[in-house]
Coordinates of C-alpha atoms and ligand atoms in Angstrom, one line a residue:
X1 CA 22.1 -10.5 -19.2
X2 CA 19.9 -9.3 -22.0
X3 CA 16.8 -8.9 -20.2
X4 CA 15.6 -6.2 -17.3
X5 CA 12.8 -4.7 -15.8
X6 CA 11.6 -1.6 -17.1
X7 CA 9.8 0.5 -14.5
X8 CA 8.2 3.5 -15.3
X9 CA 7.6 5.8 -12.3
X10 CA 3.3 7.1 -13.4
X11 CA 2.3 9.4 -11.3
X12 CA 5.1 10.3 -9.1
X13 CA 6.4 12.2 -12.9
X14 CA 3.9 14.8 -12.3
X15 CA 6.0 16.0 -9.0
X16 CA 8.6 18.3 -10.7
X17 CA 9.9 19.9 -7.1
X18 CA 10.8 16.8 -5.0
X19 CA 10.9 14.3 -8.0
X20 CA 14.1 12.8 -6.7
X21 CA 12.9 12.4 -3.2
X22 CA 9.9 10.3 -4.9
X23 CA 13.0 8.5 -7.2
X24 CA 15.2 8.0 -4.7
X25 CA 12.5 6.8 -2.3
X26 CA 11.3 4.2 -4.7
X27 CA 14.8 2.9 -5.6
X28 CA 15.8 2.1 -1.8
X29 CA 12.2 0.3 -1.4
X30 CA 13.0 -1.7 -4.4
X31 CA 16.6 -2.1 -3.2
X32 CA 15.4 -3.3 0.4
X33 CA 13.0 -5.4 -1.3
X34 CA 15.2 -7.6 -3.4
X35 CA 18.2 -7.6 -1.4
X36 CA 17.8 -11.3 -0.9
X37 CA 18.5 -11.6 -4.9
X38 CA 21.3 -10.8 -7.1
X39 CA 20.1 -7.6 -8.7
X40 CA 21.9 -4.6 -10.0
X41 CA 19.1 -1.8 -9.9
X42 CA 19.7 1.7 -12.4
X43 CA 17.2 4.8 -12.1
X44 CA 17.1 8.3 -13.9
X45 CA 15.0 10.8 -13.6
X46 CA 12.2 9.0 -16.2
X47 CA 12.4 5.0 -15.7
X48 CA 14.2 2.7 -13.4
X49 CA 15.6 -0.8 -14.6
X50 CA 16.4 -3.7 -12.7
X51 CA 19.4 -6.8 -14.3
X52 CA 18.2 -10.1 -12.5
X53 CA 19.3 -13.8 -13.1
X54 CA 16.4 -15.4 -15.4
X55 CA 15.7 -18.0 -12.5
X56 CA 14.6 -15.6 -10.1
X57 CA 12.0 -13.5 -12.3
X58 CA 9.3 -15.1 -11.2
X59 CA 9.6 -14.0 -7.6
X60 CA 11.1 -10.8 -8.5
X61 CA 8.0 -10.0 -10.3
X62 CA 5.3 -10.8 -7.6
X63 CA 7.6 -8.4 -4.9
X64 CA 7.2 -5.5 -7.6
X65 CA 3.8 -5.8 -7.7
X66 CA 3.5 -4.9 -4.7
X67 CA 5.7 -2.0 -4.1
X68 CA 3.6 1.2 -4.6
X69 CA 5.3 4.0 -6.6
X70 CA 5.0 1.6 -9.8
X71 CA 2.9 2.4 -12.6
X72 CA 3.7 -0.2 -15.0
X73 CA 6.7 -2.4 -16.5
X74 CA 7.7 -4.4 -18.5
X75 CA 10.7 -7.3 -19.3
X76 CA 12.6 -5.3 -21.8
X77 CA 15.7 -6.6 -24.2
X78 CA 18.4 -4.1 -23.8
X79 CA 20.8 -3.6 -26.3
X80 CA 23.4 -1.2 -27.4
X81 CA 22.7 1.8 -29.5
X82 CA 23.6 -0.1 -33.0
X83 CA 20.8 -0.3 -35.7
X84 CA 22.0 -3.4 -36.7
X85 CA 21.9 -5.1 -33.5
X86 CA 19.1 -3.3 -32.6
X87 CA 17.4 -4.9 -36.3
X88 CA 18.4 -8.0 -35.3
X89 CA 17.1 -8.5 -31.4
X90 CA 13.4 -6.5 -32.7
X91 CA 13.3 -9.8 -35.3
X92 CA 14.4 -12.3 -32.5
X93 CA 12.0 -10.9 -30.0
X94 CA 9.0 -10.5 -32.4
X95 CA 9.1 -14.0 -33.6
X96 CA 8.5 -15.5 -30.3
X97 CA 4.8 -13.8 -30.8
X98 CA 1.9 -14.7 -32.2
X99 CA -0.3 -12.3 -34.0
X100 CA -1.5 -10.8 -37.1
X101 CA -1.1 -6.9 -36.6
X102 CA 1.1 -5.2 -35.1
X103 CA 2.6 -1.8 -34.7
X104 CA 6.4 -0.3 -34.1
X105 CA 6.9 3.0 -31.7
X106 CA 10.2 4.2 -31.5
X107 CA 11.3 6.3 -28.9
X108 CA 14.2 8.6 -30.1
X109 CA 15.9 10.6 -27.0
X110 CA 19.3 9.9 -28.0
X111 CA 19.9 12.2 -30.8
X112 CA 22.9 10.7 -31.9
X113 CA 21.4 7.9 -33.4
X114 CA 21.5 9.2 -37.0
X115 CA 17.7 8.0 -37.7
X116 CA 14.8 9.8 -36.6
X117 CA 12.1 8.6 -35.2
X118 CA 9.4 8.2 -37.6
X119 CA 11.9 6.8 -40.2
X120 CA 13.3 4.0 -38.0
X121 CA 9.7 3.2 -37.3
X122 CA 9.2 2.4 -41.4
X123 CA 12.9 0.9 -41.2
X124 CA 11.9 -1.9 -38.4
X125 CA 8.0 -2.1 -39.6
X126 CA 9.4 -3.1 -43.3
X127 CA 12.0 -5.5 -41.8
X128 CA 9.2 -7.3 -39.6
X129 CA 6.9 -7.5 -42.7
X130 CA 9.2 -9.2 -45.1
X131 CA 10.5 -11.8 -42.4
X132 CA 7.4 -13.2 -40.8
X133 CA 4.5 -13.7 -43.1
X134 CA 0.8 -13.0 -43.5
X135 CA 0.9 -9.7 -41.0
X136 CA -0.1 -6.4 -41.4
X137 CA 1.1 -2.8 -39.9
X138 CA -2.2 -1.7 -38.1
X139 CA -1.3 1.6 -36.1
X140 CA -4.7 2.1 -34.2
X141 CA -5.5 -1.2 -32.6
X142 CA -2.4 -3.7 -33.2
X143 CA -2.4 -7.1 -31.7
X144 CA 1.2 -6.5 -31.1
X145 CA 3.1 -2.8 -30.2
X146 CA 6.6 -3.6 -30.1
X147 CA 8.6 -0.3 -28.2
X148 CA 12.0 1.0 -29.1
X149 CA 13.6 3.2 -26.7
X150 CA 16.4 4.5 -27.8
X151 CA 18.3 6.2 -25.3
X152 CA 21.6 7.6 -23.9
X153 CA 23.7 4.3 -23.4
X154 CA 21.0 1.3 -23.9
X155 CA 18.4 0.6 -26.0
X156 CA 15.2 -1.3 -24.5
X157 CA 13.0 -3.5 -26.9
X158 CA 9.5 -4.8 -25.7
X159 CA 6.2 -5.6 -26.4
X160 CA 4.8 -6.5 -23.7
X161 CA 3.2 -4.4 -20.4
X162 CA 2.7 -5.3 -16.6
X163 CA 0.4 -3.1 -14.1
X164 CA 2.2 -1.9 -10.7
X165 CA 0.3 -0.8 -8.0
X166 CA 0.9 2.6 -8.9
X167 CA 0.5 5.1 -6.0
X168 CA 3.6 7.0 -4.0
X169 CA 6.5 5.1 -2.6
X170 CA 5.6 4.2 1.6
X171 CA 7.9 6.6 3.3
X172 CA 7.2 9.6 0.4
X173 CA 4.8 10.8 3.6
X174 CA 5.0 10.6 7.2
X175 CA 3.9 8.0 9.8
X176 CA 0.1 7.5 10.1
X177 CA -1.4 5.1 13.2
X178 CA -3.8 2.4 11.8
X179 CA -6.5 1.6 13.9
X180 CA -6.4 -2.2 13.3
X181 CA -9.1 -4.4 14.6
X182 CA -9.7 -7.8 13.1
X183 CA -12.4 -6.9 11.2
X184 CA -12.5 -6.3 7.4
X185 CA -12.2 -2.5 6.9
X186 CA -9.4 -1.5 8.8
X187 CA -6.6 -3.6 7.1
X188 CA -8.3 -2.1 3.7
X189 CA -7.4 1.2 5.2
X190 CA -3.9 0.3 5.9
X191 CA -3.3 -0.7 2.6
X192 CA -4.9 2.4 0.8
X193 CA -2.7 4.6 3.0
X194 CA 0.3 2.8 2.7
X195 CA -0.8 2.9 -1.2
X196 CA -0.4 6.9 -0.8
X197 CA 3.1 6.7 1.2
X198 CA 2.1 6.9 4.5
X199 CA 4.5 4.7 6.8
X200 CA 1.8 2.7 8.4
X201 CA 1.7 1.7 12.4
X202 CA -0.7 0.0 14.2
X203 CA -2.6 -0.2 17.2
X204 CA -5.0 -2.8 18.6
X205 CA -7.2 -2.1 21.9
X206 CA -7.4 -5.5 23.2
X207 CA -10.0 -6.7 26.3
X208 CA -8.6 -9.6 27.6
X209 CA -9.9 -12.0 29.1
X210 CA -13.4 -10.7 27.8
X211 CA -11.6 -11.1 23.9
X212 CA -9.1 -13.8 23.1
X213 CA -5.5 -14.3 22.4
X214 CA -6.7 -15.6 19.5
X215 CA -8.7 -12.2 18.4
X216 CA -4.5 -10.4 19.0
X217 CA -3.2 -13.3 16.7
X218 CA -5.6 -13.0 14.4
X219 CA -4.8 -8.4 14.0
X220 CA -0.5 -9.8 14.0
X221 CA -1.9 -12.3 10.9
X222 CA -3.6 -9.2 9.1
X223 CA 0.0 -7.2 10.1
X224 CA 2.0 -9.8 8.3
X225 CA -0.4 -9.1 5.4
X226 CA 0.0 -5.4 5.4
X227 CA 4.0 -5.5 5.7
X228 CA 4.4 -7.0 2.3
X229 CA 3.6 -3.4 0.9
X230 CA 6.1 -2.1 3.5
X231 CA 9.3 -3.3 5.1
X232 CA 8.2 -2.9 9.3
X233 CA 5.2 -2.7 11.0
X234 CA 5.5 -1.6 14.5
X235 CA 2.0 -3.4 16.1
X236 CA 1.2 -1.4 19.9
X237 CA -1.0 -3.6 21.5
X238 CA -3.2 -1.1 24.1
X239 CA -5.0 -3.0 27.2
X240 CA -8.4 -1.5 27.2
X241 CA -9.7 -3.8 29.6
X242 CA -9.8 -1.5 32.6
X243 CA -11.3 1.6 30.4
X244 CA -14.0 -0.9 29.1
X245 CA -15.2 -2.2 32.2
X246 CA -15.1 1.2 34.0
X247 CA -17.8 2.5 31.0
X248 CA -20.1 -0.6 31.5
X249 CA -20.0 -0.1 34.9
X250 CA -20.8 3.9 34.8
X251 CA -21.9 5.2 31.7
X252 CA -25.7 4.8 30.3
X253 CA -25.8 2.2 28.5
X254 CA -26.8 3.7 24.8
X255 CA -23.9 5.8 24.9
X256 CA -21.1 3.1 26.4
X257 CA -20.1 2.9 22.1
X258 CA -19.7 6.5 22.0
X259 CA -17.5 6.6 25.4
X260 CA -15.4 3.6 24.1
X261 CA -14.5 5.2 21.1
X262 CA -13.8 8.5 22.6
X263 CA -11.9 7.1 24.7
X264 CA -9.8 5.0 21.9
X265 CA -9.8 8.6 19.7
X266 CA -7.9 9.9 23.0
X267 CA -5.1 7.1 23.4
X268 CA -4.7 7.5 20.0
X269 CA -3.4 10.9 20.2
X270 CA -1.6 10.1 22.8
X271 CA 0.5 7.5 21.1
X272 CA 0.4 9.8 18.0
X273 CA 2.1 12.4 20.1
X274 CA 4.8 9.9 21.5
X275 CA 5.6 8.3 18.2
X276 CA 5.7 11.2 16.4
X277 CA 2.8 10.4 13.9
X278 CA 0.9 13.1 12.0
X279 CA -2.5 11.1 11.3
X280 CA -5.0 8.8 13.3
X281 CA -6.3 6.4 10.3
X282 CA -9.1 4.1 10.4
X283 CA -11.6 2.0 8.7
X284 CA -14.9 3.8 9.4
X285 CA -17.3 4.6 6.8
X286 CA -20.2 6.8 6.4
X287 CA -23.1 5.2 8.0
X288 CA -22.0 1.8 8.3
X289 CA -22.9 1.4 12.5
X290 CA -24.5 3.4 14.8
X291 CA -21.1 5.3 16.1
X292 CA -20.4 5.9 12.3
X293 CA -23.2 8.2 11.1
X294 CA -21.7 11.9 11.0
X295 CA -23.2 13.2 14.5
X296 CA -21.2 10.2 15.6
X297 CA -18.4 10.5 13.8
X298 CA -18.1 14.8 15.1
X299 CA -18.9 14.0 18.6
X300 CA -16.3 11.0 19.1
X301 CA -13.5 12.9 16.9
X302 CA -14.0 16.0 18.9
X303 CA -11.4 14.7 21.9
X304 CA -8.7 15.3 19.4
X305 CA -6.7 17.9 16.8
X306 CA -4.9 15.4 14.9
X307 CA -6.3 14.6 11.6
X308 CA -8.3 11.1 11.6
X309 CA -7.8 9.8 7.6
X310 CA -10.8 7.4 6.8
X311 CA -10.1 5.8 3.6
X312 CA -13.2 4.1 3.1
X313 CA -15.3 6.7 4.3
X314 CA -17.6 6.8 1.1
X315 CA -17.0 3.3 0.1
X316 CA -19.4 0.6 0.3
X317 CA -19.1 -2.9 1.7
X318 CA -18.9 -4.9 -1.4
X319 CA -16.2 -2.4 -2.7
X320 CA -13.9 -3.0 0.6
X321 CA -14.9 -6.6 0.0
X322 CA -13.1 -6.7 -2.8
X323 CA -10.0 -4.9 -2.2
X324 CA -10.0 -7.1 0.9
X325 CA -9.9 -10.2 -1.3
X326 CA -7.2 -8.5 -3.7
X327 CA -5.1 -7.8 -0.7
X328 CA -5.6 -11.3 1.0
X329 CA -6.9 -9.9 4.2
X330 CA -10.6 -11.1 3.9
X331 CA -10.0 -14.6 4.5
X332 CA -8.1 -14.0 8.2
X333 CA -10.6 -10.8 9.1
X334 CA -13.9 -13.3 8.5
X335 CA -12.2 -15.8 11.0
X336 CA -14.9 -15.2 14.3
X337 CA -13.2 -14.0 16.9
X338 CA -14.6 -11.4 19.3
X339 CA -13.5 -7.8 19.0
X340 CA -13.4 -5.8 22.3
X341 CA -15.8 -3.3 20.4
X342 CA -18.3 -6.4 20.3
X343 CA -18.0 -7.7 23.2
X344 CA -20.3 -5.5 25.1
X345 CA -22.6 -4.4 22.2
X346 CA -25.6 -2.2 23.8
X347 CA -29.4 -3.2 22.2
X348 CA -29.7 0.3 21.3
X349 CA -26.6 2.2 20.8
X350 CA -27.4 6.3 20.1
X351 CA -27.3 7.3 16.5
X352 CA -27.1 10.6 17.2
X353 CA -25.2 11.4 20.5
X354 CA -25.2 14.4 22.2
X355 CA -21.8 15.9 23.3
X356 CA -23.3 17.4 26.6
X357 CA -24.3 13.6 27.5
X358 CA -20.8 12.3 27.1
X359 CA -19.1 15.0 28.7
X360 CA -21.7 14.4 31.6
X361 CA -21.2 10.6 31.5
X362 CA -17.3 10.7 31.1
X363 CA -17.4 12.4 34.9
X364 CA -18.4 9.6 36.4
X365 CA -15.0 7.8 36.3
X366 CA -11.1 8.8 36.7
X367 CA -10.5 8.1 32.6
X368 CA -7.6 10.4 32.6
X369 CA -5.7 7.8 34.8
X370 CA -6.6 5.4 33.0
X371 CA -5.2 6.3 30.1
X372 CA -2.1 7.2 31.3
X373 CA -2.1 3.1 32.5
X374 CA -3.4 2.3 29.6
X375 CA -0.6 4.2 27.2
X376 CA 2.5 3.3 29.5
X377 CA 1.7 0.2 29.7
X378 CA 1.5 -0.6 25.9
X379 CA 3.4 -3.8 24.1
X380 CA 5.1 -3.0 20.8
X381 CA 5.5 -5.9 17.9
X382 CA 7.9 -4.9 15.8
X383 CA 6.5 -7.3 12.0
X384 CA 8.8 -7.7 9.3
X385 CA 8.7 -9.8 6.1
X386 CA 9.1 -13.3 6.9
X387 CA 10.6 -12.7 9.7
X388 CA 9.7 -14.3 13.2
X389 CA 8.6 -11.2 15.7
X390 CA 10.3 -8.9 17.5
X391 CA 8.7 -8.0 21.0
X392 CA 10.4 -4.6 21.8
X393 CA 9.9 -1.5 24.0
X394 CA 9.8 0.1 20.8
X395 CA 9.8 4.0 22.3
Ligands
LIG1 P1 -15.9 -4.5 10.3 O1 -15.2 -4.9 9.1 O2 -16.7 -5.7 10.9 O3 -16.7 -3.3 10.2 P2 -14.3 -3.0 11.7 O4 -12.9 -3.3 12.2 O5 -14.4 -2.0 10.7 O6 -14.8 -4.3 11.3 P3 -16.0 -1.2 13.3 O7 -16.8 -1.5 14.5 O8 -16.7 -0.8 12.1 O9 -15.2 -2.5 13.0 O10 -14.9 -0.2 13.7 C1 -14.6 1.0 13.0 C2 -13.1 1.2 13.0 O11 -12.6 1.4 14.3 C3 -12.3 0.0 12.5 O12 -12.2 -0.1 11.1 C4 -10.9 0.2 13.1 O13 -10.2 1.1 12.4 C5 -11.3 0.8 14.5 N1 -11.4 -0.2 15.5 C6 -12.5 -0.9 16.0 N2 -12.1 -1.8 16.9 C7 -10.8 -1.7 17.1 C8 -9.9 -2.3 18.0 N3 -10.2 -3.3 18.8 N4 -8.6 -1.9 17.9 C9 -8.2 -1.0 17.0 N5 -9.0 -0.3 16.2 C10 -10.3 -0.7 16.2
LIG2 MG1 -16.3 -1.2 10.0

């Protein structure tokens, strides 16, 4: 094998104090993530590289794509720490290309290769000029930029440069609960957090028979989604059907959004408490519906001290549109199926809701019981990759 993948780390580099937590992270994602293929993976403290078999790159490639921690890489030639067969791959490699500039950049760390640096880079540059013809060195904007690294053990020779997804390896932070509906925002939410290494669980208040099984199937789609970027998603499934009905039946009507979400905002920390999770996240943003403006947003996250994350809190539709697109999630969230927060939509919900109001409203039913029904009684889907689903009492 005379190819691997170069990965180099970006922004996890910047961590000096728990840089091998980051590495070490990073390499078991990657590990869990191919172990389907015959790879050997290497890491130090500045670059991982992956040997593959040739027939598999394709795939290989569109899994690291997708596995956060990754600034960039690239499919690198790696040689020994000879110039002559180092002379002799950069001439093999470089006529495969077509262009008409190019550039050479040696990287020198191995000190024991008796050239420096700058002198190898006029050493290759002159051998590429006199073997292919009508090119030219251009050292600010080359068509070409061939890289030399030459390092400890290996040499890698490339010139050519893929994006990751960058961010922090998932499990880099600890777990966060996704509030998941099957809308569009929420899985965008999920994927930004999971982008910053949060390990991502889910929950989905559910109102059957008043939403479908087809609305649950359609949040277990948008999981399936969201574990590519990770390797389990636990889904808890919460039946809010007696909790919904109690606030239609009690509470005035403007305010029955306000109750509902309260009331979600106070399962949720429940749950966080019981599964150990440091953040409630969620796909609200600023302004977007009545129960998002910010006297909405304080009043309904007062029934809780955990820290709600909101991702998308300054972003605007068309910008969670796209990411939604990027990520593959828009297609399944714009599939119509009812969501048990629009099932019983008031004509004029309150914009700017009153704490004294719900506190005064919330009396008028046994909630607390409810949500003690409502937590015990939750279903946990346990999502992997391509794998059919686990029901499990997860706790
Ligand atoms: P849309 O893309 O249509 O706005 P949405 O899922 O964002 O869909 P909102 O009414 O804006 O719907 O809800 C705000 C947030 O509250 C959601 O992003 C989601 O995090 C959470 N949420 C709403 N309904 C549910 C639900 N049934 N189960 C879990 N979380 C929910
Ligand atoms: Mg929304």
């Amino acid at each position: 094998m005379d190819k691997v993948i170069l990965i180099k780390y970006g922004e996890l580099s910047t961590k000096s104090g728990n840089r091998n937590y980051f590495i070490n992270t990073l390499y078991r994602n990657i590990e869990n993530k191919l172990r389907k293929y015959e790879v050997k993976i290497h890491k130090d403290r500045a670059r991982m590289y992956i040997e593959f078999l040739e027939k598999d790159l394709d795939s290989i490639k569109s899994i690291i794509d997708k596995i956060f921690g990754i600034h960039k890489y690239h499919i690198a030639s790696i040689v020994d720490v000879n110039d002559e067969i180092i002379q002799k791959k950069v001439l093999e490699i470089v006529k495969l290309e077509k262009f008409s500039t190019f550039k050479v950049e040696v990287k020198r760390s191995n000190k024991k290769f008796p050239i420096s640096s700058m002198d190898y880079n006029r050493v290759l540059g002159g051998l590429i000029l006199k073997n292919i013809p009508s090119i030219s060195v251009d050292v600010h904007h080359p068509e070409l930029l061939i890289k030399i690294e030459i390092r400890e053990k290996e040499t890698f020779i490339y010139c050519n440069q893929y994006l990751g997804s960058g961010g922090y390896p998932v499990g880099t932070q600890q777990r966060g609960l996704l509030m998941l509906s099957g809308g569009i925002d929420s899985p965008v939410a999920g994927y930004l957090s999971l982008k910053r290494g949060v390990i991502v669980d889910c929950v989905y208040f559910e109102a059957i028979p008043h939403t479908s099984i087809e609305a649950r199937n359609k949040v277990i789609s948008l999981c399936r989604k969201l574990v590519s970027y990770t390797d389990r998603i636990h889904l808890h499934i919460v039946n809010f059907t007696p909790i919904q009905e109690a606030i239609y039946k009690n509470c005035r009507e403007d305010y029955c959004i306000t109750i509902m979400r309260r009331m979600m905002y106070r399962i949720m920390d429940r749950i966080c408490s019981l599964y150990d999770a440091k953040v409630i996240i969620n796909g609200e943003s600023i302004g977007q519906v009545a129960s998002q403006t910010l006297t909405s947003l304080s009043v309904i996250n007062s029934v809780t001290n955990v820290p709600v994350i909101r991702p998308l809190a300054c972003f605007d539709k068309l910008e969670i549109i796209d990411i939604a697109k990027k990520i593959d999630t828009f297609d399944i969230s714009i599939i119509p199926y009812e969501d048990c927060c629009t099932v019983f939509v008031p004509k004029h919900p309150v914009i700017n809701p009153r704490l004294d109001v719900c506190l005064e409203e919330e009396e008028k039913f046994d909630y607390q019981s409810m949500i003690e029904i409502a937590v015990e009684s939750i279903n946990t889907i346990s999502i992997v990759e391509n794998e059919s689903l686990e029901f499990s009492n997860y706790l």
